[in-house]
XYZ file of N, CA and C in Angstrom:
195
model
N 23.027 34.082 -16.897
C 23.748 34.985 -17.785
C 25.219 35.049 -17.358
N 26.107 34.878 -18.341
C 27.539 34.930 -18.065
C 27.976 36.344 -17.725
N 29.057 36.417 -16.925
C 29.656 37.696 -16.556
C 31.169 37.496 -16.595
N 31.874 38.358 -17.284
C 33.321 38.240 -17.436
C 34.019 38.430 -16.087
N 34.974 37.545 -15.802
C 35.693 37.631 -14.530
C 36.677 38.800 -14.486
N 37.006 39.387 -15.633
C 37.970 40.491 -15.666
C 37.300 41.853 -15.747
N 36.426 42.052 -16.711
C 35.822 43.383 -16.899
C 34.424 43.498 -16.292
N 33.859 42.366 -15.869
C 32.536 42.295 -15.235
C 31.374 42.628 -16.168
N 31.636 42.653 -17.477
C 30.545 42.884 -18.427
C 29.761 41.601 -18.622
N 28.481 41.750 -18.933
C 27.590 40.606 -19.092
C 27.389 40.270 -20.565
N 26.745 39.110 -20.797
C 26.514 38.597 -22.150
C 25.795 39.576 -23.060
N 24.943 40.399 -22.513
C 24.223 41.344 -23.364
C 25.102 42.524 -23.795
N 26.312 42.646 -23.189
C 27.240 43.727 -23.528
C 28.396 43.260 -24.414
N 28.853 42.037 -24.199
C 30.006 41.493 -24.936
C 29.727 40.040 -25.326
N 30.538 39.515 -26.235
C 30.351 38.119 -26.661
C 31.298 37.195 -25.892
N 30.933 35.934 -25.835
C 31.703 34.891 -25.161
C 31.884 33.711 -26.121
N 32.246 33.980 -27.368
C 32.310 32.940 -28.393
C 33.660 32.239 -28.489
N 34.749 32.931 -28.171
C 36.091 32.360 -28.330
C 36.494 31.543 -27.106
N 37.310 30.513 -27.336
C 37.819 29.704 -26.236
C 38.895 30.480 -25.492
N 38.778 30.506 -24.192
C 39.755 31.174 -23.352
C 40.465 30.127 -22.500
N 41.738 29.917 -22.748
C 42.494 28.931 -21.984
C 42.864 29.500 -20.617
N 42.825 28.654 -19.606
C 43.156 29.084 -18.246
C 44.610 29.526 -18.180
N 45.497 28.751 -18.787
C 46.903 29.125 -18.969
C 47.105 29.195 -20.473
N 48.102 29.923 -20.963
C 48.301 30.010 -22.407
C 48.405 28.635 -23.069
N 47.783 28.523 -24.214
C 47.763 27.267 -24.953
C 49.167 26.836 -25.355
N 50.035 27.790 -25.673
C 51.390 27.416 -26.092
C 52.259 26.949 -24.916
N 51.717 27.018 -23.686
C 52.390 26.423 -22.536
C 51.821 25.037 -22.232
N 50.927 24.578 -23.096
C 50.379 23.241 -22.965
C 48.998 23.161 -22.345
N 48.391 24.289 -22.064
C 47.071 24.279 -21.436
C 45.999 23.776 -22.387
N 45.152 22.920 -21.875
C 44.012 22.442 -22.646
C 42.696 22.807 -21.953
N 42.784 23.295 -20.708
C 41.587 23.634 -19.950
C 41.041 24.998 -20.386
N 39.718 25.053 -20.518
C 39.038 26.245 -21.015
C 38.234 26.907 -19.895
N 38.294 28.227 -19.851
C 37.480 29.012 -18.926
C 36.337 29.614 -19.743
N 35.129 29.471 -19.282
C 33.974 29.967 -20.043
C 33.518 31.348 -19.593
N 34.172 31.917 -18.587
C 33.726 33.197 -18.031
C 34.663 34.356 -18.348
N 35.273 34.321 -19.540
C 36.116 35.420 -20.004
C 35.554 35.878 -21.343
N 35.228 37.158 -21.452
C 34.640 37.679 -22.689
C 35.694 37.739 -23.797
N 35.229 37.840 -25.025
C 36.139 37.867 -26.173
C 37.126 39.030 -26.126
N 36.705 40.261 -25.795
C 37.686 41.351 -25.732
C 38.777 41.112 -24.678
N 38.424 40.613 -23.504
C 39.426 40.332 -22.476
C 40.314 39.165 -22.892
N 39.729 38.150 -23.510
C 40.499 37.017 -24.000
C 41.539 37.489 -25.016
N 41.143 38.363 -25.920
C 42.076 38.895 -26.913
C 43.154 39.742 -26.247
N 42.763 40.557 -25.268
C 43.721 41.424 -24.580
C 44.801 40.598 -23.872
N 44.387 39.596 -23.110
C 45.351 38.805 -22.350
C 46.113 37.812 -23.220
N 45.588 37.471 -24.377
C 46.269 36.546 -25.270
C 47.100 37.220 -26.337
N 47.069 38.538 -26.365
C 47.734 39.314 -27.408
C 49.241 39.257 -27.281
N 49.905 39.102 -28.408
C 51.360 39.219 -28.447
C 51.673 40.706 -28.524
N 52.448 41.198 -27.582
C 52.734 42.630 -27.532
C 54.157 42.915 -27.971
N 54.509 44.155 -27.996
C 55.834 44.581 -28.438
C 56.914 44.288 -27.410
N 58.100 44.761 -27.677
C 59.236 44.437 -26.812
C 59.167 45.112 -25.451
N 58.389 46.182 -25.321
C 58.287 46.863 -24.033
C 57.255 46.216 -23.113
N 56.307 45.479 -23.687
C 55.281 44.803 -22.900
C 55.211 43.348 -23.344
N 55.814 42.424 -22.585
C 55.770 41.021 -23.007
C 54.372 40.430 -22.884
N 54.089 39.434 -23.689
C 52.800 38.750 -23.603
C 52.760 37.921 -22.323
N 51.583 37.532 -21.914
C 51.415 36.795 -20.664
C 52.148 35.458 -20.695
N 52.219 34.805 -21.851
C 52.918 33.521 -21.900
C 54.414 33.690 -21.660
N 55.011 34.760 -22.157
C 56.439 35.016 -21.915
C 56.655 35.319 -20.440
N 55.780 36.125 -19.849
C 55.895 36.448 -18.426
C 55.785 35.184 -17.571
N 54.842 34.304 -17.906
C 54.687 33.065 -17.150
C 55.887 32.133 -17.329
N 56.415 32.062 -18.543
C 57.599 31.223 -18.775
C 58.764 31.707 -17.920
N 58.954 33.016 -17.854
C 60.035 33.579 -17.039
C 59.787 33.303 -15.556
N 58.561 33.489 -15.133
C 58.216 33.291 -13.732
C 58.360 31.823 -13.313
N 57.948 30.919 -14.194
C 57.979 29.492 -13.892
C 59.271 28.818 -14.354
N 60.164 29.601 -14.985
C 61.437 29.130 -15.510
C 61.248 27.883 -16.353
N 60.452 28.035 -17.416
C 60.200 26.924 -18.347
C 61.124 27.013 -19.533
């Protein structure tokens, strides 16, 4: 039974249907992680407002891409 690496919920509590990229897809990632639930995948992949940048923007700044 799968268990989410972020929220620790199991398959009987949440779904694992969406592809979760290890690094954001728009940074060129093609590798998929199978242990991230759909709600966490959506949370970390969400484009946020100007006060909270999305993870891909934060990584671009950190890696100076």
